[in-house]
Coordinates of N, CA, C and O in Angstrom, one line a residue:
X1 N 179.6 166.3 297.2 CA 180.3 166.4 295.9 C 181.8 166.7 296.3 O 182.2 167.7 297.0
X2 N 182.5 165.6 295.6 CA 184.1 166.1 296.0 C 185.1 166.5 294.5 O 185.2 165.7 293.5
X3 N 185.6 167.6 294.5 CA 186.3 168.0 293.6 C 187.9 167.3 293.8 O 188.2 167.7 294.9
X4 N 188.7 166.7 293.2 CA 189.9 167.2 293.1 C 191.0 167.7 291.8 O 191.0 167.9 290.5
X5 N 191.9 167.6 293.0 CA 193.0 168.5 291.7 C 194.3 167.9 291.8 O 194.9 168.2 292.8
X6 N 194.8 167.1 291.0 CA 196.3 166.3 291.2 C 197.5 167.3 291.1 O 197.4 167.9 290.0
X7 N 198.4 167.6 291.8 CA 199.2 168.2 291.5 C 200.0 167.8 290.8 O 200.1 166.6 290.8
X8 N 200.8 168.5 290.1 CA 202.5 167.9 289.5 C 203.5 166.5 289.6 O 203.8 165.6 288.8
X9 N 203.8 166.7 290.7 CA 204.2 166.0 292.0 C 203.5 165.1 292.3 O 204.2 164.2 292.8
X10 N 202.2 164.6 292.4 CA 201.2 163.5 292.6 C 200.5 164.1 294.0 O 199.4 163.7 294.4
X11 N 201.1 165.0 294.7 CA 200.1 165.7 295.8 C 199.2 165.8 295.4 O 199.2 165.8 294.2
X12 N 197.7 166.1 296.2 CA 196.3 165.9 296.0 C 195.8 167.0 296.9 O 196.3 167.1 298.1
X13 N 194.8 167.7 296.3 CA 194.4 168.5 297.1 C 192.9 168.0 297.2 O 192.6 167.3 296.3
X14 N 192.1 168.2 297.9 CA 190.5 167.5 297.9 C 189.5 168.5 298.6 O 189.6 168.7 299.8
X15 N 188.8 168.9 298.0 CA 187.7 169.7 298.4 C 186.4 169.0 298.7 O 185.5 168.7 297.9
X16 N 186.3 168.9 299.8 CA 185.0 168.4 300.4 C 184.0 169.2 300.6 O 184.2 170.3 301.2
X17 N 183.2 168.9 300.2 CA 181.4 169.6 300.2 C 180.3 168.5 300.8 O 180.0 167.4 300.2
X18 N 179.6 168.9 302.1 CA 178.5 168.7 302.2 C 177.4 169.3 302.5 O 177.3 169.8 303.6
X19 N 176.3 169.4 301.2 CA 175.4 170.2 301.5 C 174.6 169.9 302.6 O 173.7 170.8 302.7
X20 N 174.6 169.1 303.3 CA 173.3 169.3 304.3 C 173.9 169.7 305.8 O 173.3 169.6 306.8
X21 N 175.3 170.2 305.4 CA 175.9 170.6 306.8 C 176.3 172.1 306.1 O 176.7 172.3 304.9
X22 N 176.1 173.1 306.9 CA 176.2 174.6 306.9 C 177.4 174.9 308.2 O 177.1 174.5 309.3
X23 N 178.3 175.3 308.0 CA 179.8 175.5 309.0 C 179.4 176.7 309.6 O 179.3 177.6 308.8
X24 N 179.1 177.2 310.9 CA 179.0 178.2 311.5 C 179.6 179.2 311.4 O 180.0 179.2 310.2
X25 N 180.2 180.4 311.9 CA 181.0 180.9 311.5 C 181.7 181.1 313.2 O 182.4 182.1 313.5
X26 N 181.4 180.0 314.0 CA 181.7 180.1 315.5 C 182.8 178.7 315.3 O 183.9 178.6 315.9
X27 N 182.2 177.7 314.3 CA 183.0 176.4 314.4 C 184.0 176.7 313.0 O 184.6 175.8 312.6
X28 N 184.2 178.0 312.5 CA 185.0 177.9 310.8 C 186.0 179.0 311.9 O 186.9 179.6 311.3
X29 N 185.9 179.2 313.1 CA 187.3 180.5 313.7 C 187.6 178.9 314.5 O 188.6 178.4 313.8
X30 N 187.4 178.2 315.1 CA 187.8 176.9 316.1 C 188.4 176.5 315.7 O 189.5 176.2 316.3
X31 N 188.1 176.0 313.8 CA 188.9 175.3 312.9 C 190.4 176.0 312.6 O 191.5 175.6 313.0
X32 N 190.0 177.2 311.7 CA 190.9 178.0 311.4 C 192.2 178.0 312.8 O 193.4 177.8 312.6
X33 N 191.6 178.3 313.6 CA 192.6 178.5 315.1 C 193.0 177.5 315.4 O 194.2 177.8 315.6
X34 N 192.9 175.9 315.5 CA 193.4 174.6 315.5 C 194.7 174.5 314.4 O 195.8 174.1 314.7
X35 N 194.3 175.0 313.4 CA 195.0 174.7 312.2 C 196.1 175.5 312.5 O 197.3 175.2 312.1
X36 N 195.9 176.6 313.0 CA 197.8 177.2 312.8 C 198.5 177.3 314.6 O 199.6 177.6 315.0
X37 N 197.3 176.7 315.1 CA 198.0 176.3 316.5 C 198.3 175.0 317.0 O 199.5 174.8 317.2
X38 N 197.6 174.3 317.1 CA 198.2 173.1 317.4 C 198.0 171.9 316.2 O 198.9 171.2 315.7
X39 N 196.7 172.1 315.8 CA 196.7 171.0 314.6 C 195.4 170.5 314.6 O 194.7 170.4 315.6
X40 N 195.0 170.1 313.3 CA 193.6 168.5 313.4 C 193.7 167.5 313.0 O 194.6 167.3 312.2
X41 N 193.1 166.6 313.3 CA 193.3 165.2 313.0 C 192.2 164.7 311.7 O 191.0 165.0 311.6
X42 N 193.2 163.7 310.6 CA 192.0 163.7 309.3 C 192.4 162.7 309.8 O 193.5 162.4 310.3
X43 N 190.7 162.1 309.6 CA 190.6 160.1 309.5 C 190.0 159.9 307.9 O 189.7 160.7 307.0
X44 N 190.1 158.6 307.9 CA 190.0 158.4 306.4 C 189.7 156.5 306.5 O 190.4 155.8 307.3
X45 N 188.8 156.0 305.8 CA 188.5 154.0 305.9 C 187.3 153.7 306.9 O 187.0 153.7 308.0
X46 N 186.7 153.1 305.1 CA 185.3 152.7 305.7 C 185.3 151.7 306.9 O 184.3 151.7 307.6
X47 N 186.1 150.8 307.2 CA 186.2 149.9 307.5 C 187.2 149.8 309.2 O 187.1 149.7 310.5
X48 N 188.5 149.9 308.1 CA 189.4 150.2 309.5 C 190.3 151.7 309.4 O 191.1 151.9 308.4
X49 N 190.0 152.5 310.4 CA 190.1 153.8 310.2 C 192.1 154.0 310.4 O 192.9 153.4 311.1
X50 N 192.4 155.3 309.4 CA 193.8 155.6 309.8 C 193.5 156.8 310.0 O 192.4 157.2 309.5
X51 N 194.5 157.9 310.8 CA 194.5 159.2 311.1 C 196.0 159.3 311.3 O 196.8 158.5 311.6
X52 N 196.3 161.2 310.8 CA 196.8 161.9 310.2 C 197.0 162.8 311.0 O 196.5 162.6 312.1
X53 N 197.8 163.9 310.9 CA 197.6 165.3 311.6 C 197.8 165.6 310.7 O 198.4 165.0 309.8
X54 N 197.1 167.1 310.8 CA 197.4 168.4 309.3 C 197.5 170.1 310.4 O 197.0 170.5 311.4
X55 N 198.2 170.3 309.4 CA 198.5 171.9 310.7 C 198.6 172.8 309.4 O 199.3 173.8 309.3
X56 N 197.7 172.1 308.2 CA 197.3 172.8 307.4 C 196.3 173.0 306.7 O 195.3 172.6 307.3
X57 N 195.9 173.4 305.6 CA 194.2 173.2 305.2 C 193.7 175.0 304.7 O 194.2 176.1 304.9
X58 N 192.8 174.5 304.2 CA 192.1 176.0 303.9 C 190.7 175.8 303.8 O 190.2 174.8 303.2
X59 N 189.7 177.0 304.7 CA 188.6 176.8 304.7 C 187.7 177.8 303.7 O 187.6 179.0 304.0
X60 N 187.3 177.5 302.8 CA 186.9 179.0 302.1 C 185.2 178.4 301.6 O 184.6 177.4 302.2
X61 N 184.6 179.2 300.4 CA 183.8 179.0 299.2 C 183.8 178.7 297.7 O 184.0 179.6 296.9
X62 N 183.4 177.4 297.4 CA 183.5 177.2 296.4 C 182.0 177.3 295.4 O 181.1 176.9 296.1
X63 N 181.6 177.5 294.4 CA 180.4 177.8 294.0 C 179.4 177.8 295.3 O 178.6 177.0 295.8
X64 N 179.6 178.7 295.6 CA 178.6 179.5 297.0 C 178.6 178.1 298.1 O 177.5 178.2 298.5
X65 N 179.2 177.1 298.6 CA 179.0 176.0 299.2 C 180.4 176.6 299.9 O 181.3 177.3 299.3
X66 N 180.3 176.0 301.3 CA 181.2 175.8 302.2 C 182.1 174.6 301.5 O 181.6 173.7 300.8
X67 N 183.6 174.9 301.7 CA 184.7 174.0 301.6 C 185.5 173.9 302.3 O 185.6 174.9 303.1
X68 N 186.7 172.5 302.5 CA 187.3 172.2 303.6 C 189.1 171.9 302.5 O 189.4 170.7 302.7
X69 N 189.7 172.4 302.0 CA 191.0 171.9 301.1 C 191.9 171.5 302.0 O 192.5 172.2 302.8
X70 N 191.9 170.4 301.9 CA 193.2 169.3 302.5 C 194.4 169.0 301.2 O 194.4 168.5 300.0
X71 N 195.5 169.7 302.0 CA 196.2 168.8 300.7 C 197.0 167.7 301.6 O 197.2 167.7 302.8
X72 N 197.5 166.7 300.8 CA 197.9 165.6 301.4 C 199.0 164.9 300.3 O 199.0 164.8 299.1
X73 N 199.7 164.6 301.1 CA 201.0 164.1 300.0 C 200.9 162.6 299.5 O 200.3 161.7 300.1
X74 N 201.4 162.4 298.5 CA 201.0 161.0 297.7 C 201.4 159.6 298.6 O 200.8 158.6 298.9
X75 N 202.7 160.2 299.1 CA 203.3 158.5 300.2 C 202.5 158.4 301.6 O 202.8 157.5 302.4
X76 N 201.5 159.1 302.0 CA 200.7 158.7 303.1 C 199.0 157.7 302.4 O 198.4 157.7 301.4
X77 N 199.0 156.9 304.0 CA 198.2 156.1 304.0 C 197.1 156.8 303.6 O 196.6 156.5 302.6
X78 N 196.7 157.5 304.3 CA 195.8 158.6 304.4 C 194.8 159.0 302.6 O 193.7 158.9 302.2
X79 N 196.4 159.5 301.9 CA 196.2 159.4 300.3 C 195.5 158.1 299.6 O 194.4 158.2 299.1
X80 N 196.2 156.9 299.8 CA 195.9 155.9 299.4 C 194.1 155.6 299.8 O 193.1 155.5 299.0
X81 N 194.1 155.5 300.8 CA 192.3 155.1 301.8 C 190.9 156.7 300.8 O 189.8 156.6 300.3
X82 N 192.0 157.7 301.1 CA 190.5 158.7 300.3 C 190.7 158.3 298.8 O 189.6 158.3 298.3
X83 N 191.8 157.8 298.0 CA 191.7 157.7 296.3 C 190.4 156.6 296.5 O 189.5 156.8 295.6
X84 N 190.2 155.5 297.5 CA 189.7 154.5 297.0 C 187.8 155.0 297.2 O 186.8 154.8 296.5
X85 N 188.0 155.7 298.9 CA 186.5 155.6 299.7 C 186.1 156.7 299.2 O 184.9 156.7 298.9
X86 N 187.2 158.3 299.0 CA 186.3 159.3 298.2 C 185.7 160.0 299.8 O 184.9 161.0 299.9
X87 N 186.2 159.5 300.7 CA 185.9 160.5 301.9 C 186.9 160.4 303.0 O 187.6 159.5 303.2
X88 N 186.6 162.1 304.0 CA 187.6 161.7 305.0 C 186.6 162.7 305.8 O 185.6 163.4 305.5
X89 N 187.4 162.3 306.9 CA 186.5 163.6 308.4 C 187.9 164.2 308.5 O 189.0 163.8 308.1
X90 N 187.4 165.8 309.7 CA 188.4 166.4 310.4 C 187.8 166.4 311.2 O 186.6 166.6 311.2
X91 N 188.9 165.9 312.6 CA 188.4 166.3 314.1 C 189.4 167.4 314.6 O 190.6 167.3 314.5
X92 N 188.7 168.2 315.0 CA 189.4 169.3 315.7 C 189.2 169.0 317.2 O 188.1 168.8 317.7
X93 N 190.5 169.1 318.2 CA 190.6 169.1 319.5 C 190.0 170.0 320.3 O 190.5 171.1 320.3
X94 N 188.9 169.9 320.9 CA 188.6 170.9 321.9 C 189.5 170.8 323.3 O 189.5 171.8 324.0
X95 N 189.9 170.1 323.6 CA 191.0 170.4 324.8 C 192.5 170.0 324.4 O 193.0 169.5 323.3
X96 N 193.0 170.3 325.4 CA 194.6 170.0 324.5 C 195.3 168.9 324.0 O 195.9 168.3 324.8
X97 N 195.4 168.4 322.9 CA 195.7 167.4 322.2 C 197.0 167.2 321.8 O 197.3 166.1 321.3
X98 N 198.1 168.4 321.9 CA 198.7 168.5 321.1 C 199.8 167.4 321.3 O 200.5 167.2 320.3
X99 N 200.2 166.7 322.2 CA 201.1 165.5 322.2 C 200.8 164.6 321.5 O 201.8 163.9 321.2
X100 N 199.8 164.2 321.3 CA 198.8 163.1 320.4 C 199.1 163.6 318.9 O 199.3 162.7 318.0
X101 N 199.2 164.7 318.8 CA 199.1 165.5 317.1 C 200.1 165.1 316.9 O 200.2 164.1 316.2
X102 N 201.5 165.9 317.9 CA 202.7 165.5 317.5 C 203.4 164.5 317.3 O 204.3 164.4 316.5
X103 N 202.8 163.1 318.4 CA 202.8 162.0 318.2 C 202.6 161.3 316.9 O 203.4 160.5 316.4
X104 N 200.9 161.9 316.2 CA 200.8 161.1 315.1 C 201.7 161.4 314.2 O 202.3 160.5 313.5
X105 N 201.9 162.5 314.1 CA 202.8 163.2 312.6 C 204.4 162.0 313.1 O 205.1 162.2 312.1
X106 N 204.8 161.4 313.6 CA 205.9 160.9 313.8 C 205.8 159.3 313.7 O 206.8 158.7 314.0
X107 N 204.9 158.8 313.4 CA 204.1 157.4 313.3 C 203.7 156.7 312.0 O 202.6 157.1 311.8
X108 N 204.0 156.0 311.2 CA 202.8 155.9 310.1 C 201.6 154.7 310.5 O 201.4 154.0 311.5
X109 N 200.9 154.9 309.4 CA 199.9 153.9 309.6 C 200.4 153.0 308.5 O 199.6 153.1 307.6
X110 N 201.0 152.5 308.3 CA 201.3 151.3 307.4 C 202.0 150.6 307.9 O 202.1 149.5 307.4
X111 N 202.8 151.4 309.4 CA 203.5 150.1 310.2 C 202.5 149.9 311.2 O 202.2 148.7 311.6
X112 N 201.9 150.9 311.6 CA 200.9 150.6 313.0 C 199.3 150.4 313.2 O 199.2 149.8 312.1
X113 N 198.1 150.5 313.7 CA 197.2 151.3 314.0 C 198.0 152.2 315.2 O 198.8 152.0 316.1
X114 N 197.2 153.5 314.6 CA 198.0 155.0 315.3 C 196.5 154.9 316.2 O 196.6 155.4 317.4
X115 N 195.2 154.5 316.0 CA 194.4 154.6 317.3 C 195.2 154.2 318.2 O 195.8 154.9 319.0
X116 N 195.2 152.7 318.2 CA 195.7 151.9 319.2 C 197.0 152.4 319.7 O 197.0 152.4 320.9
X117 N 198.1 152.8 319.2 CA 199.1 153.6 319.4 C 199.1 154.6 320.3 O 200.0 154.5 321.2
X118 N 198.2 155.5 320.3 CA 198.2 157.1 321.0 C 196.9 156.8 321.4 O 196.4 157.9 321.4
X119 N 195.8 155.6 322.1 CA 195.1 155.7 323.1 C 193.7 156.5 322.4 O 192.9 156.7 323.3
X120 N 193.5 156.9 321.5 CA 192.4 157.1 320.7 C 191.3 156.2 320.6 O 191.4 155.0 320.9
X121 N 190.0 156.9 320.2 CA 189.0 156.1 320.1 C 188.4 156.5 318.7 O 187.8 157.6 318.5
X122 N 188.5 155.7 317.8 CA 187.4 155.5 316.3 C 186.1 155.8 316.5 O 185.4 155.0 317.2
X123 N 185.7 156.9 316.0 CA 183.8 156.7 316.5 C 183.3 156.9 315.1 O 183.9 157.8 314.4
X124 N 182.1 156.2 314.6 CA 181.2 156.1 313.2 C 181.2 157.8 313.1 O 180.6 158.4 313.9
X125 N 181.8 158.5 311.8 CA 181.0 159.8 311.6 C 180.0 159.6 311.5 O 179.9 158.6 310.9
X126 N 178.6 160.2 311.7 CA 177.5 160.7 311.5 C 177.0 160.8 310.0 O 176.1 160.1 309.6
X127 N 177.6 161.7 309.1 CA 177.5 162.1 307.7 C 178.5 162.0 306.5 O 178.2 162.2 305.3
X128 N 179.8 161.5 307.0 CA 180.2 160.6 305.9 C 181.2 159.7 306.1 O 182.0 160.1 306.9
X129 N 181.5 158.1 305.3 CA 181.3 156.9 305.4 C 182.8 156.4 306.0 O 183.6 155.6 305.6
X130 N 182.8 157.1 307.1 CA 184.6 157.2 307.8 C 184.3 157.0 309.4 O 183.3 156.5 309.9
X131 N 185.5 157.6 310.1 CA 185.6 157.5 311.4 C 186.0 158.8 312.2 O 186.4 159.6 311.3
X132 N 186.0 159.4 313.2 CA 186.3 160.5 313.2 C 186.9 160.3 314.8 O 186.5 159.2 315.3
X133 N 187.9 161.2 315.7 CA 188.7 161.0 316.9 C 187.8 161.1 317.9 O 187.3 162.2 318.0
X134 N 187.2 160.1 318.8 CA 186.5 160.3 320.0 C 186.8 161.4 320.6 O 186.1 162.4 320.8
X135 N 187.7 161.3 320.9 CA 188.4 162.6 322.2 C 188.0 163.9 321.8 O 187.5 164.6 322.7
X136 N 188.2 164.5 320.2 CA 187.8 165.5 319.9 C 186.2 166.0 319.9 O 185.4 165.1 319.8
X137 N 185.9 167.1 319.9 CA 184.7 167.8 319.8 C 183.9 168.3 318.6 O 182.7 168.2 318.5
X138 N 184.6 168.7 318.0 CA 184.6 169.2 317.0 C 184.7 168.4 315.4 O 185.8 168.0 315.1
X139 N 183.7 168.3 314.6 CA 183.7 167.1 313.5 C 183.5 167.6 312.3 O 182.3 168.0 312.2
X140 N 184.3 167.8 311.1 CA 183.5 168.4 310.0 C 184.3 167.1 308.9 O 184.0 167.0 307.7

C-alpha cells in the first residue's frame, strides 16, 4: 500500500509499505546511517531501470506498519517512472560507494542510462516490480 502526498510545488513525497517485509531494527540504524553519511540509491522502472541518489528520507511508522518517505522533486526521471509504476527500491551501500552517489546526483537519466554510466548492475528486486543496485547489500 502506497500513500502519497503532492506538495505545493508539485514535490511528492511517497510512503512505501510492505507488509510481508518487517525492517529490523539492525537494517533501520544502516539505513538511517547511509542517509546522513554518504547516501542511497532509489531505482524506479519495470522495464528499463533509472537510479537516483537521496541523502535524504525518513524512516518512521505509519498506522503501526514500517515506512520509508522519499521525497522527490517533480523535474526528475525518477518522479515521472514511480507516478506511472507506483513503485521504487532503496539500495543502501555496504561498502564505499560514495563516488558513484556523487556521481549520480551530477548525471540525469533523461540524457543517459546512469547504470551504464557509473559501471552498475540492475538486478530484478525480489518484492517489488523494479530494479535495485547490484553492488549494494542492502535492499528495502
Amino acid at each position: 500500500m502506497k500513500r502519497k502526498i503532492t506538495l505545493n510545488d508539485g514535490d511528492k513525497l511517497i510512503a512505501e509499505h510492505n507488509p510481508e517485509f518487517a525492517v529490523s531494527a539492525k537494517h533501520k540504524a544502516i539505513l538511517l546511517n547511509a542517509i546522513k553519511t554518504s547516501g542511497v540509491f532509489i531505482t524506479a522502472g519495470k522495464t528499463t531501470p533509472n537510479i537516483m541518489s537521496s541523502h535524504w528520507g525518513s524512516l518512521g511508522v505509519f498506522w503501526n506498519r514500517d515506512v520509508f518517505v522519499l521525497p522527490i522533486r517533480k523535474h526528475k526521471m525518477t518522479h515521472e517512472i514511480i507516478d506511472v509504476t507506483k513503485s521504487f527500491a532503496v539500495s543502501v551501500p555496504i561498502k564505499d560507494m560514495r563516488q558513484q552517489i556523487i556521481q549520480c546526483d551530477h548525471f540525469s537519466g533523461y540524457a543517459m542510462n546512469k547504470f551504464e554510466k557509473l559501471h552498475l548492475h540492475p538486478t530484478r528486486a525480489r518484492k517489488v516490480p523494479t530494479f535495485v543496485v547490484g553492488e549494494c547489500g542492502l535492499f528495502f
